[in-house]
DNA sequence: GGCAAGACTGTGAGCGCTAACACTAGGGAG
DNA sequence: CTCCCTAGTGTTAGCGCTCACAGTCTTGCC
């Protein structure tokens, strides 16, 4: 007891004195160095327990130049997709022994991303995951401050950095092919904002599937991912006579589309079939339950950490991991 | 050019040499000390710019004992509520010049919360916000590791720490009173999990409103916040004859209830009125658009940081901030 | 002209830790 | 019996920064 007079937390030297060894030996025990006698190790451990010693990671970081902290830059973590991805990232990072420092941007322009990167670099993170679903964000990654390993999630062909993403084109294709296979003449599309790579990918998949079937693609309707924008697109679609199938770029907008159809008396799936994208927990309980494309955000998060850790470990290769989306059949689609 | 030979990043001493001053003067410039001549300051700033110097915050933290990092412990940041709260916290913290380190728990038991707290303490955070909506988490706060300022969000009467929360009882009352004022004989309730303080509060508000109107409260149906559990509760309710008004403890479960009613041909609001809780972005587009109680998660997040910063600043008082929920009228409720 | 009270700047020490090296004891090879 | 190697330990020197203090150089005022 009373080893240290003042009420300050014990430091390594206190433990050393308590155990009757040098502070370096304490350090060796803490770092699992092989050359410590079992009995000595036990004595040190006992002293640590007795004093309630906790190693000061800041001091450690200063000398090792590794903070064991990873940075995450994301856009609006209120949305289900980013939230799930960040969640997966955080879980994976923590189980690998890393802290996670998060910067949530409200607008994800070039400037914002670079500022966030700088900010995290200042803090001394060992690596950074940028959830960069927008083109402007992805291009910001071409000229990084340098030195800090970085991986992009959903970053398309982001310059020089490794990427982990879901195959959006494939997803768009799956949705569209499903609708065509039900006998629909053509498929309309409510797309996401034009700056988003995910939106682009889904449009490309939709176009590709239509082209492969020899069909004309109508002009896509623009949305901004929000239920409201889907609602507005849905009102427009409800006014057109020849619409029988719609592929909506995310589930939230699909909800808006369904709402607009309900208001106008358009029955889904009897008159119009609707497919969404994401498979948020709610979509199974929409009216009708929504057929959609599932993205495994959790896997994306986990894989991005795996790639980042390899990058920190020194693997120089510029990996590109693509996670496949899957089709989820529910009640919002039917044949002609 | 070539001030430093090696390819290592410049340190304060390099800047000092470049500007022809002592390292301490550089430090003073960086910390906005008053007693630095304008011309000297300019020279230092120029040297910083020329060398691309960035202060090493780890070294700074070692000596000041302040990391300018705040920790956040939360439960399942995939849910809209926690995600929004954490978002508000992060924004507020960053604009106050703090980094944010997040730990997202999957199960929020006592042990998990304490581990998370330890983990953050090791990292040297200056303060911690615990989003502790469950009783087991809240009680974990009664015996904190000590030393680190902490505030609880939604923590009920959590032991010794300041709390910021939404008045759940008031919300439950608002919802129930609205339904009673429409002429419903009584109001049924689909509640959240029993360990959650928010669920308890809403039940209490519902009970209080019924009691004030001299009505009997039927036994509440149990849910777990998920749309599926709401769906199951909805199926039970659809089987009962005398149900005309339901207050559901969150919007996601309300969606499930609506779905079950739709399947059974129960018309909302003609036959049954439904009120939700949270006002998630989707609820405006449910069928029918959901009358609900709005929680300002953003405000909660911001206020929790304000309280925490006051706590760090040394204000000893055990504040308790209550944010009022508000009523949002939509189309899922109607008179008898 | 002298001297105290500022303004401004430099020097030294040390935050708590790890890396590098120096040292001691014991054991097998020559 | 000496030598060297290895296992185990201690000693020293920083990491890059801020704090406390010690200067130096102005000013203003008697």
XYZ file of C-alpha atoms (C1' of nucleotides) in Angstrom:
732
model
C 0.000 0.000 0.000
C 0.886 3.654 -0.199
C 3.658 2.894 -2.660
C 3.102 6.241 -4.311
C 2.491 9.203 -2.094
C 0.487 11.480 -4.351
C -2.886 10.565 -5.787
C -1.487 10.246 -9.309
C -1.917 7.031 -11.256
C 1.014 4.616 -10.973
C 3.569 4.564 -13.769
C 5.917 1.889 -14.927
C 8.615 2.967 -12.489
C 6.227 2.445 -9.584
C 5.513 -1.077 -10.727
C 9.229 -1.699 -11.150
C 9.994 -0.572 -7.632
C 7.138 -2.620 -6.230
C 8.337 -5.738 -8.031
C 11.992 -5.073 -7.346
C 12.996 -5.001 -10.991
C 13.847 -2.332 -13.552
C 11.185 -0.491 -15.494
C 12.475 -2.122 -18.637
C 11.613 -5.541 -17.300
C 8.113 -4.332 -16.645
C 7.984 -3.143 -20.223
C 9.187 -6.541 -21.389
C 6.476 -8.318 -19.463
C 3.839 -6.012 -20.897
C 5.096 -6.590 -24.412
C 5.412 -10.352 -24.081
C 9.129 -10.421 -24.647
C 10.457 -13.972 -24.512
C 13.483 -13.366 -22.331
C 11.853 -12.915 -18.968
C 12.053 -15.580 -16.294
C 8.687 -17.003 -15.347
C 9.079 -16.116 -11.728
C 10.048 -12.526 -12.557
C 7.073 -12.186 -14.855
C 4.760 -13.375 -12.104
C 6.200 -10.865 -9.665
C 5.717 -8.023 -12.135
C 2.180 -9.099 -12.908
C 1.423 -9.206 -9.197
C 2.773 -5.693 -8.745
C 0.695 -4.469 -11.668
C -2.395 -5.973 -10.114
C -1.650 -4.613 -6.684
C -1.038 -1.071 -7.907
C -3.801 -1.102 -10.490
C -1.279 -0.027 -13.071
C -2.405 0.727 -16.625
C 0.102 1.386 -19.313
C 0.027 4.886 -20.778
C -0.704 4.316 -24.438
C 0.030 7.905 -25.354
C 3.609 7.617 -24.157
C 3.882 4.309 -25.916
C 2.562 5.796 -29.142
C 5.086 8.616 -28.947
C 8.028 6.276 -29.051
C 6.682 3.495 -31.240
C 5.077 5.876 -33.736
C 2.034 3.646 -33.789
C -1.168 4.754 -32.111
C -3.156 1.577 -32.774
C -5.942 3.861 -33.879
C -7.636 3.722 -37.247
C -9.532 6.609 -38.764
C -12.853 6.321 -40.525
C -14.229 9.014 -42.783
C -17.848 8.597 -43.700
C -20.786 10.467 -45.088
C -23.988 10.887 -43.096
C -23.859 7.932 -40.740
C -27.566 8.373 -40.203
C -28.280 6.466 -43.403
C -28.616 2.730 -43.057
C -25.889 1.840 -45.549
C -23.069 3.970 -44.151
C -24.149 3.204 -40.586
C -23.972 -0.524 -41.194
C -20.644 -0.269 -42.972
C -19.120 1.819 -40.216
C -20.501 -0.616 -37.678
C -18.809 -3.514 -39.453
C -15.581 -1.537 -39.650
C -15.656 -0.693 -35.978
C -16.302 -4.277 -34.893
C -13.537 -5.643 -37.085
C -11.061 -2.994 -36.023
C -11.691 -3.479 -32.354
C -11.324 -7.230 -32.530
C -7.984 -6.617 -34.254
C -6.950 -4.462 -31.298
C -7.400 -1.063 -32.876
C -9.251 1.992 -31.693
C -11.512 3.711 -34.167
C -11.764 7.442 -34.608
C -14.666 8.627 -36.706
C -15.275 11.700 -38.798
C -18.778 12.015 -40.195
C -19.084 14.478 -43.015
C -22.309 16.260 -43.867
C -21.190 17.164 -47.336
C -18.672 14.865 -48.859
C -16.881 17.131 -51.307
C -13.195 17.012 -52.129
C -12.320 19.691 -49.601
C -14.251 18.025 -46.814
C -12.597 14.677 -47.390
C -9.124 16.180 -47.517
C -9.775 18.131 -44.320
C -10.966 14.987 -42.600
C -7.908 13.122 -43.784
C -5.634 15.866 -42.478
C -7.487 15.919 -39.216
C -7.021 12.192 -38.729
C -3.406 12.383 -39.845
C -2.797 15.003 -37.150
C -4.183 12.657 -34.590
C -1.624 10.086 -35.633
C -3.852 7.294 -36.893
C -2.109 4.254 -38.329
C -4.504 3.895 -41.232
C -7.706 5.278 -42.684
C -10.863 3.820 -44.187
C -12.751 6.263 -46.365
C -16.334 5.379 -47.040
C -16.397 7.350 -50.248
C -19.474 6.597 -52.247
C -19.339 9.865 -54.149
C -17.136 10.559 -57.095
C -15.893 13.837 -55.668
C -14.777 12.010 -52.559
C -13.154 9.197 -54.467
C -11.088 11.550 -56.586
C -9.833 13.263 -53.443
C -8.047 10.018 -52.704
C -5.810 10.279 -55.725
C -3.547 12.743 -54.000
C -3.325 11.692 -50.391
C -1.207 13.490 -47.800
C 1.000 10.452 -48.124
C 2.474 8.073 -45.678
C -0.770 6.866 -44.161
C -2.192 3.599 -45.508
C -5.701 4.120 -46.783
C -8.490 2.032 -48.242
C -11.624 3.205 -49.944
C -15.016 1.628 -49.471
C -17.339 1.951 -52.447
C -14.718 4.143 -53.987
C -15.009 2.891 -57.545
C -11.703 3.038 -59.327
C -10.399 5.519 -56.783
C -6.876 6.605 -57.596
C -3.957 4.775 -56.114
C -5.721 3.211 -53.107
C -7.141 -0.273 -52.546
C -10.901 -0.567 -52.769
C -13.572 -2.733 -51.195
C -17.004 -2.452 -52.720
C -20.263 -4.125 -53.591
C -20.782 -4.928 -57.241
C -23.427 -2.321 -57.961
C -23.575 -3.088 -61.663
C -24.329 -6.696 -60.865
C -27.026 -5.581 -58.454
C -28.658 -3.371 -61.068
C -28.503 -6.209 -63.514
C -30.067 -8.690 -61.077
C -32.967 -6.373 -60.369
C -33.623 -5.622 -64.014
C -33.249 -9.189 -65.244
C -35.709 -10.320 -62.601
C -38.290 -7.864 -63.866
C -37.674 -8.723 -67.510
C -37.931 -12.421 -66.744
C -41.398 -11.795 -65.359
C -42.418 -10.675 -68.825
C -42.284 -6.908 -68.496
C -41.704 -5.095 -71.775
C -39.269 -2.651 -70.236
C -38.130 -1.475 -66.821
C -38.164 2.067 -65.513
C -35.541 3.303 -63.100
C -35.507 5.758 -60.246
C -31.853 6.509 -59.810
C -29.734 7.965 -57.003
C -27.869 11.285 -57.164
C -25.552 11.579 -60.114
C -22.412 12.197 -58.104
C -22.745 8.843 -56.355
C -20.775 5.952 -57.764
C -23.321 3.499 -56.390
C -26.067 5.269 -58.281
C -24.011 5.166 -61.458
C -23.279 1.483 -61.049
C -26.919 0.597 -60.587
C -27.852 2.634 -63.646
C -25.155 0.850 -65.635
C -26.393 -2.577 -64.548
C -29.956 -1.638 -65.419
C -28.886 -0.361 -68.851
C -26.782 -3.441 -69.498
C -29.635 -5.822 -68.674
C -32.036 -3.901 -70.907
C -29.537 -3.820 -73.739
C -28.849 -7.528 -73.398
C -32.572 -8.174 -73.788
C -32.742 -5.821 -76.759
C -35.030 -3.363 -75.017
C -35.079 0.397 -74.997
C -34.343 2.015 -71.699
C -36.523 4.980 -70.802
C -34.856 7.995 -69.272
C -34.218 7.309 -65.540
C -35.962 9.508 -62.965
C -33.666 11.338 -60.581
C -33.820 10.857 -56.822
C -31.623 11.733 -53.861
C -32.016 8.494 -51.828
C -34.707 10.039 -49.624
C -38.216 8.588 -49.340
C -39.556 11.964 -50.423
C -37.688 11.958 -53.714
C -38.986 8.444 -54.337
C -42.475 9.681 -53.601
C -42.134 12.410 -56.179
C -40.749 10.042 -58.772
C -43.614 7.690 -57.957
C -46.166 10.424 -58.664
C -44.620 11.020 -62.053
C -44.628 7.313 -62.836
C -48.226 6.935 -61.722
C -49.223 9.454 -64.392
C -47.727 7.395 -67.199
C -49.797 4.648 -68.773
C -47.166 2.195 -69.932
C -45.239 1.728 -66.691
C -45.389 -1.878 -65.467
C -42.013 -2.366 -63.805
C -39.775 -0.052 -61.807
C -36.326 -0.625 -60.406
C -35.711 1.897 -57.605
C -32.111 2.532 -56.578
C -32.704 2.114 -52.827
C -35.357 0.847 -50.451
C -36.146 4.203 -48.922
C -37.009 5.707 -52.276
C -38.926 2.536 -53.108
C -41.044 3.200 -50.026
C -41.835 6.637 -51.425
C -42.712 5.120 -54.785
C -45.034 2.593 -53.128
C -46.696 5.392 -51.199
C -47.278 7.454 -54.335
C -48.734 4.425 -56.123
C -51.034 3.672 -53.207
C -52.281 7.244 -53.193
C -53.023 7.125 -56.907
C -54.685 3.751 -56.691
C -51.956 1.972 -58.612
C -51.807 -1.567 -57.240
C -48.435 -3.218 -56.586
C -47.651 -5.790 -57.884
C -50.858 -6.261 -59.903
C -50.396 -3.219 -62.088
C -46.765 -2.317 -61.468
C -43.857 -4.345 -60.105
C -41.271 -2.627 -57.918
C -37.741 -3.696 -56.953
C -35.627 -1.844 -54.412
C -31.992 -1.971 -53.346
C -30.234 -2.456 -49.953
C -32.641 -4.700 -48.059
C -33.049 -2.488 -45.034
C -34.722 -4.170 -42.055
C -37.993 -2.381 -42.814
C -38.472 -3.455 -46.402
C -39.843 -6.852 -45.506
C -42.787 -5.055 -43.911
C -43.610 -2.521 -46.584
C -46.990 -2.804 -48.286
C -46.376 -4.970 -50.153
C -43.136 -6.493 -48.816
C -40.396 -5.270 -51.093
C -38.446 -7.415 -53.518
C -34.939 -6.015 -53.334
C -31.198 -6.473 -53.756
C -29.285 -7.221 -50.585
C -25.905 -5.664 -49.844
C -23.786 -7.244 -47.137
C -22.551 -4.060 -45.494
C -21.119 -5.956 -42.614
C -18.867 -8.002 -44.874
C -17.755 -4.845 -46.634
C -16.799 -3.288 -43.336
C -14.910 -6.334 -42.184
C -13.061 -6.790 -45.432
C -12.031 -3.158 -45.584
C -10.293 -3.580 -42.243
C -8.585 -6.746 -43.410
C -7.261 -4.960 -46.470
C -6.203 -1.958 -44.414
C -4.313 -4.099 -41.925
C -2.499 -5.829 -44.777
C -1.678 -2.387 -46.125
C -0.326 -1.287 -42.741
C 1.597 -4.531 -42.593
C 3.430 -3.393 -45.677
C 1.785 -5.342 -48.460
C 2.314 -2.992 -51.346
C -0.330 -4.420 -53.609
C -3.318 -2.375 -54.588
C -6.105 -4.818 -53.814
C -9.627 -4.538 -55.101
C -12.249 -6.642 -53.348
C -15.716 -6.918 -54.788
C -18.592 -8.234 -52.710
C -21.531 -9.657 -54.635
C -25.054 -8.466 -53.900
C -27.879 -10.974 -53.713
C -31.456 -11.020 -54.887
C -34.267 -11.130 -52.317
C -37.685 -12.116 -53.656
C -40.758 -10.718 -51.906
C -44.220 -9.610 -52.874
C -43.731 -6.373 -54.794
C -43.092 -8.030 -58.149
C -45.304 -10.200 -60.326
C -45.552 -11.365 -63.938
C -47.448 -9.622 -66.684
C 15.037 23.436 -49.006
C 16.697 20.347 -47.713
C 16.601 21.675 -44.174
C 16.300 18.153 -42.860
C 18.418 15.503 -44.448
C 16.374 12.373 -43.828
C 12.886 11.806 -45.152
C 11.339 12.094 -41.719
C 8.629 14.628 -41.065
C 9.854 17.946 -39.659
C 9.603 18.532 -35.918
C 9.406 21.675 -33.906
C 13.174 21.975 -33.692
C 13.402 22.005 -37.488
C 10.939 24.841 -37.676
C 12.824 26.684 -34.950
C 16.103 26.418 -36.819
C 14.487 27.454 -40.081
C 12.934 30.529 -38.459
C 16.002 31.316 -36.385
C 14.188 31.100 -33.046
C 13.982 28.622 -30.198
C 11.603 25.657 -30.250
C 9.747 27.260 -27.397
C 8.889 30.286 -29.498
C 7.487 27.977 -32.137
C 5.400 26.342 -29.446
C 4.181 29.749 -28.323
C 3.119 30.680 -31.824
C 1.242 27.403 -32.175
C -0.518 27.917 -28.863
C -1.420 31.557 -29.496
C 0.569 32.894 -26.608
C 0.238 36.658 -26.401
C 3.864 37.528 -25.863
C 5.281 36.935 -29.307
C 6.335 39.804 -31.549
C 4.272 40.051 -34.731
C 7.304 39.831 -36.924
C 8.603 36.749 -35.105
C 5.249 35.086 -35.381
C 5.209 35.716 -39.108
C 8.671 34.235 -39.516
C 7.669 31.112 -37.593
C 4.481 30.752 -39.585
C 6.459 31.063 -42.794
C 8.882 28.371 -41.672
C 5.976 26.104 -40.750
C 4.489 26.599 -44.183
C 7.780 26.062 -45.963
C 8.580 22.855 -44.111
C 5.035 21.546 -44.111
C 5.294 21.105 -40.380
C 2.441 19.522 -38.420
C 2.485 19.449 -34.694
C 2.702 15.980 -33.184
C -0.440 15.724 -31.091
C 0.700 12.530 -29.424
C 3.736 14.231 -27.932
C 1.573 17.127 -26.936
C -0.921 14.824 -25.259
C 1.860 13.138 -23.329
C 2.869 16.325 -21.593
C -0.454 18.102 -21.297
C -2.310 14.956 -20.202
C -5.121 15.911 -22.520
C -5.684 13.966 -25.713
C -8.519 16.136 -26.989
C -10.312 12.902 -27.731
C -13.727 11.976 -26.412
C -14.995 8.432 -26.184
C -18.470 7.320 -27.158
C -19.972 4.027 -26.066
C -23.107 3.069 -27.883
C -25.359 0.144 -28.580
C -26.011 -1.050 -32.125
C -25.322 2.078 -34.143
C -27.267 0.488 -36.973
C -30.536 1.575 -35.384
C -31.792 4.989 -36.355
C -31.953 6.387 -32.840
C -28.428 5.556 -31.672
C -27.011 6.381 -35.110
C -28.571 9.841 -35.052
C -27.481 10.474 -31.504
C -23.918 9.433 -32.210
C -23.949 11.588 -35.313
C -25.009 14.604 -33.287
C -22.344 13.844 -30.711
C -19.643 13.529 -33.326
C -20.563 16.790 -35.032
C -20.681 18.702 -31.779
C -17.433 17.225 -30.526
C -15.553 17.974 -33.696
C -16.709 21.553 -33.820
C -15.460 21.876 -30.247
C -12.071 20.648 -31.418
C -12.277 17.113 -30.098
C -11.652 13.800 -31.801
C -14.208 11.090 -31.255
C -13.394 7.471 -30.596
C -16.308 5.076 -30.830
C -17.071 1.737 -29.299
C -20.213 0.056 -30.582
C -21.487 -2.736 -28.405
C -23.576 -5.601 -29.716
C -24.858 -6.564 -26.326
C -24.985 -3.791 -23.818
C -24.671 -5.643 -20.548
C -22.845 -4.397 -17.491
C -19.637 -6.228 -18.358
C -19.604 -4.938 -21.924
C -20.063 -1.348 -20.841
C -17.350 -1.585 -18.224
C -14.953 -3.161 -20.723
C -15.660 -0.407 -23.198
C -15.078 2.211 -20.545
C -11.750 0.627 -19.602
C -10.768 0.413 -23.212
C -11.417 4.100 -23.756
C -9.717 5.003 -20.501
C -6.598 3.173 -21.693
C -6.604 5.237 -24.812
C -6.511 8.348 -22.692
C -9.774 10.004 -23.663
C -10.629 13.237 -21.861
C -14.269 12.320 -21.382
C -16.879 9.737 -22.283
C -20.463 9.808 -23.494
C -22.333 6.590 -22.836
C -25.462 6.096 -24.870
C -26.993 3.787 -22.324
C -30.627 3.161 -23.055
C -30.720 -0.098 -21.126
C -31.009 -0.397 -17.412
C -28.118 -2.842 -17.166
C -25.898 -0.330 -18.934
C -27.061 2.564 -16.832
C -26.315 0.776 -13.588
C -22.797 0.043 -14.798
C -22.213 3.770 -14.559
C -22.663 3.846 -10.831
C -19.148 2.591 -10.237
C -16.935 4.171 -12.858
C -13.179 3.602 -13.101
C -12.998 7.124 -11.773
C -11.212 10.202 -12.885
C -12.752 10.419 -16.331
C -15.704 12.780 -16.752
C -18.689 10.910 -18.103
C -22.206 11.716 -19.190
C -25.028 9.302 -19.896
C -27.489 9.700 -22.722
C -30.911 8.215 -22.080
C -29.483 6.815 -18.903
C -32.466 7.386 -16.665
C -31.416 8.124 -13.113
C -28.007 6.606 -13.772
C -25.867 6.681 -10.675
C -23.538 9.560 -10.045
C -23.240 10.859 -13.634
C -24.989 13.709 -15.450
C -27.712 12.679 -17.853
C -29.152 14.020 -21.077
C -32.347 12.402 -22.245
C -35.643 12.752 -24.000
C -38.707 12.853 -21.800
C -40.075 9.438 -22.695
C -42.903 9.614 -20.203
C -44.064 12.848 -21.752
C -43.878 11.233 -25.198
C -45.966 8.281 -24.095
C -48.478 10.659 -22.587
C -48.668 12.802 -25.737
C -49.356 9.767 -27.895
C -51.989 8.357 -25.587
C -53.742 11.652 -24.914
C -53.966 12.268 -28.638
C -55.725 8.939 -29.142
C -58.051 9.466 -26.188
C -58.926 12.954 -27.400
C -60.078 11.383 -30.665
C -62.722 9.554 -28.685
C -61.168 6.116 -28.319
C -62.389 4.199 -25.309
C -58.943 2.896 -24.462
C -55.493 2.623 -26.017
C -53.471 -0.524 -26.516
C -49.703 -0.481 -26.346
C -46.940 -2.398 -28.077
C -43.963 -1.831 -25.826
C -40.196 -2.133 -26.258
C -37.977 -4.638 -24.443
C -38.300 -4.536 -20.695
C -34.650 -3.814 -20.001
C -34.821 -0.556 -21.927
C -35.420 2.611 -19.975
C -37.000 4.233 -23.007
C -39.510 1.423 -23.228
C -40.327 1.783 -19.531
C -40.785 5.520 -19.844
C -43.185 5.206 -22.723
C -45.195 2.604 -20.869
C -45.325 4.886 -17.849
C -46.565 7.819 -19.930
C -49.197 5.657 -21.570
C -50.379 4.373 -18.191
C -50.439 7.851 -16.710
C -52.551 9.236 -19.537
C -55.009 6.364 -19.277
C -55.228 6.736 -15.529
C -55.778 10.480 -15.800
C -58.716 9.786 -18.095
C -60.039 7.145 -15.739
C -59.573 4.329 -18.232
C -58.375 0.800 -17.773
C -55.129 -0.052 -19.472
C -55.011 -3.425 -21.181
C -51.845 -5.482 -20.757
C -49.151 -4.137 -23.146
C -47.844 -6.407 -25.898
C -44.107 -7.049 -25.845
C -41.843 -6.158 -28.738
C -38.097 -5.847 -29.296
C -38.067 -2.689 -31.473
C -37.858 -4.713 -34.695
C -40.467 -4.477 -37.446
C -40.968 -8.224 -37.109
C -41.951 -8.040 -33.466
C -44.380 -5.259 -34.352
C -45.804 -7.462 -37.068
C -46.409 -10.247 -34.597
C -48.028 -7.923 -32.103
C -50.150 -6.575 -34.950
C -51.411 -10.053 -35.781
C -52.487 -10.542 -32.181
C -54.229 -7.185 -32.116
C -56.002 -7.888 -35.401
C -57.609 -10.913 -33.782
C -59.191 -8.873 -31.024
C -62.503 -7.207 -31.592
C -62.357 -4.200 -29.355
C -59.071 -2.676 -30.469
C -59.535 0.789 -31.935
C -56.339 2.579 -30.935
C -52.747 1.420 -30.583
C -49.685 3.290 -29.366
C -46.578 1.507 -30.642
C -43.290 2.229 -28.893
C -41.307 2.916 -32.052
C -41.874 3.563 -35.745
C -40.254 0.351 -36.943
C -42.601 -1.787 -34.887
C -45.462 0.438 -35.996
C -44.574 -0.463 -39.566
C -44.917 -4.126 -38.648
C -48.254 -3.445 -36.985
C -49.502 -1.626 -40.078
C -48.383 -4.522 -42.229
C -50.200 -7.067 -40.075
C -53.362 -4.959 -40.144
C -53.171 -4.619 -43.917
C -52.841 -8.375 -44.302
C -55.849 -8.981 -42.105
C -57.912 -6.350 -43.847
C -57.977 -4.054 -40.844
C -58.136 -0.505 -42.200
C -56.001 2.225 -40.611
C -57.199 4.717 -39.494
C -60.818 3.827 -40.259
C -60.996 0.848 -37.942
C -57.884 1.298 -35.852
C -55.708 4.323 -35.139
C -51.950 3.855 -34.756
C -49.326 6.148 -33.238
C -45.597 5.450 -33.422
C -42.526 6.909 -31.758
C -39.247 8.403 -33.101
C -40.307 9.950 -36.399
C -37.791 8.165 -38.563
C -37.466 9.570 -42.090
C -39.531 6.719 -43.507
C -42.620 7.065 -41.354
C -44.038 9.933 -43.389
C -44.321 7.491 -46.287
C -45.825 4.497 -44.574
C -49.304 3.413 -45.623
C -50.880 5.370 -44.148
C -48.332 8.066 -43.165
C -47.658 7.524 -39.491
C -48.710 9.836 -36.694
C -45.804 9.722 -34.285
C -43.772 11.316 -31.526
C -40.624 13.055 -32.639
C -37.365 12.828 -30.721
C -34.690 15.371 -31.497
C -31.700 13.046 -31.440
C -29.461 15.693 -32.842
C -30.189 18.029 -29.950
C -29.566 15.217 -27.490
C -26.189 14.550 -29.073
C -25.203 18.190 -29.036
C -26.320 18.762 -25.485
C -24.518 15.725 -24.203
C -21.274 17.169 -25.538
C -22.012 20.520 -23.961
C -22.590 18.886 -20.601
C -19.489 16.737 -21.006
C -17.312 19.724 -21.824
C -18.620 21.536 -18.768
C -17.805 18.429 -16.772
C -14.280 18.341 -18.180
C -14.020 22.030 -17.446
C -14.488 21.134 -13.808
C -18.095 22.003 -13.127
C -18.872 19.581 -10.357
C -22.626 19.708 -10.645
C -24.570 16.650 -11.665
C -26.682 18.114 -14.441
C -29.780 16.490 -15.812
C -31.035 17.815 -19.153
C -34.387 16.709 -20.462
C -35.320 17.272 -24.078
C -39.029 17.374 -24.830
C -40.456 15.188 -27.565
C -43.037 16.625 -29.942
C -46.209 15.327 -31.501
C -46.372 14.841 -35.264
C -49.844 14.463 -36.727
C -50.239 12.387 -39.884
C -52.824 10.074 -41.352
C -52.725 6.963 -39.184
C -55.101 8.275 -36.551
C -58.739 9.284 -36.737
C -61.714 9.843 -34.456
C -64.236 7.226 -33.488
C 20.603 59.068 -15.703
C 18.888 55.217 -13.045
C 15.695 51.664 -12.246
C 11.537 48.987 -11.992
C 8.095 47.007 -14.830
C 6.802 45.239 -18.453
C 7.551 42.752 -23.284
C 9.744 39.191 -25.561
C 12.769 35.126 -26.041
C 15.787 31.193 -24.654
C 17.246 27.177 -21.559
C 16.582 23.157 -19.055
C 13.911 19.521 -17.403
C 10.777 15.938 -17.926
C 5.905 13.697 -19.465
C 5.958 7.739 -19.550
C 7.363 4.842 -22.460
C 10.523 1.700 -25.735
C 14.970 0.759 -28.326
C 19.603 -0.075 -28.134
C 23.119 -1.452 -25.782
C 25.783 -3.054 -21.658
C 26.190 -6.142 -18.362
C 25.976 -10.651 -15.454
C 25.555 -15.530 -14.822
C 25.578 -20.149 -16.446
C 26.629 -23.984 -19.764
C 28.572 -26.363 -23.740
C 32.470 -26.519 -27.138
C 37.270 -26.557 -27.988
C 40.239 -24.340 -18.168
C 39.307 -20.822 -21.112
C 36.176 -18.976 -24.402
C 31.948 -17.685 -26.278
C 27.225 -17.827 -26.674
C 22.705 -17.224 -24.799
C 19.171 -16.149 -21.370
C 17.950 -12.731 -18.316
C 18.352 -8.212 -16.542
C 19.759 -3.161 -15.937
C 21.269 1.454 -17.899
C 21.037 5.119 -20.909
C 19.096 7.887 -24.292
C 15.734 9.688 -26.557
C 10.437 10.183 -28.930
C 8.404 15.696 -29.672
C 6.355 18.430 -27.037
C 5.080 21.958 -22.948
C 6.114 24.004 -18.447
C 8.768 26.688 -15.302
C 12.074 29.636 -15.008
C 15.848 32.626 -16.410
C 17.306 35.700 -19.079
C 17.521 40.108 -22.374
C 15.697 44.123 -24.242
C 12.827 47.719 -24.280
C 9.858 51.382 -22.155
C 8.279 54.967 -18.894
C 8.878 57.650 -14.962
C 11.050 59.811 -11.113
